[in-house]
Amino acid sequence: MNIRAGAATDIGLVREGNEDTYLVEGPLFVIADGMGGHRGGEVASRLAVETIAELFRRGEGALAEQVQEANRAVFERSSLDRAVAGMGTTLTAALVEGGRARLAHVGDSRAYLFRRGEMRMLTEDHTLVHRMVQQGEITEAEAERHPQRSVVTRAVGMEPSIPVDEIIIDLEPGDRLLICSDGLTGMVDDGTIGRILAGQPDPQRAAEALVTAANEGGGVDNTTVIVVAVEDGGPSATPNAEPRHDTMVAPDAAAPTGALAEDRPRGARPQRAGVHLPRRRWVRIGVVVGAVAVVLLLGLTGLRRYLDSQWYVGVADGHVAIFEGIPAEVAGFELHNVVVETTISAAEAEQLAVYRTHLTDGITAQSRADADQIVDQIRADVTAARKQARGTKQAQQ
């Protein structure tokens, strides 16, 4: 059985840096999507992938055990280096050999099997909204629009030890194995992904086309894609590749390198019937529309940069949480998102006078590290209050 792979990654249209890292080192394929601010996210994803790659090259441990080692490496670095405290990463890895794919998965990056024109999701999102769907609190349709859909409940590096989902599937010639960060699935629906895979037989061009589709859909996040094509034939033709952050990489030697390939044919667009304006008027309209578009883009970019630099501690789903952004909304759009939902009960914290009103309104932090310190102080205060309550109760008895 012959395996060919293509991979592509892009920063997107909103983010200032790429926190995704991927590895194409046949038969091993890995994608990690970092969290914890630009520096922390990049460090977490790269460290996790490099740890797995090194263990794989030395032949040490099974895939799930390698992910556990990556978790320990990220957690220890986060604990020792305050500059990246609280960082973590999603991770989806596949080992493709012997007619099978063995997957190890943590977080909300995904793996799909595309077989005979049908998409099948192989992994399960470890997110708050997925848990809410499982518990019947919201529907799948509501989950797609839920403001907390990006809140991850399990990630590499967030705890000393984590459960790792393991999946094993048999492969057939003609199968496509897709591994991707949520930058793709957040922008492109499964049906469109399937049509792109069906229409692009070359895995490298398929990966590039999927990244292009994510950017055309909004590109609000980094997008990374690996497409593994299963074919009849001899051993894998996929060469080794180091963990990468680059905007483009082409592990398939036959695939083009450099910028994303243009999928649409060049040439004049068909004119709309019944619309005839003088050339000069078209030029003036084009200039005005272009200027307005630039102003709007600069405004949105400036707002996004500002929100990405703001932090506060508040309440999410009944727990103390760290937010990126500001505790406000404009025209129904929330100007914040949950980065970490802790296990600290917000109700217990709000019983303490110092947090009674401030926590609901949001406690402003100067940085992510400052937000972590505030959470640590809340945890310590809640723990002390519990001990005091137990002591009082025992004394009364």
CSV table of C-alpha atoms in Angstrom, one decimal, residues 17 48 160 179 203 238 248 270 275 339 346 359 367 378 385:
chain,number,residue,atom,x,y,z
A,17,GLY,CA,1.1,34.8,14.5
A,48,ALA,CA,4.6,18.8,21.9
A,160,PRO,CA,0.2,16.7,34.9
A,179,ILE,CA,-6.0,15.8,9.9
A,203,PRO,CA,-2.9,15.4,-1.6
A,238,THR,CA,6.4,10.5,1.6
A,248,MET,CA,3.5,26.6,3.2
A,270,PRO,CA,-18.3,37.2,-17.3
A,275,VAL,CA,-25.1,46.5,-16.6
A,339,VAL,CA,-9.4,30.9,27.2
A,346,ALA,CA,-17.9,30.9,40.9
A,359,LEU,CA,-16.0,38.7,39.5
A,367,SER,CA,-1.6,40.2,31.0
A,378,ILE,CA,-9.0,33.2,44.1
A,385,ALA,CA,-12.6,29.8,53.3
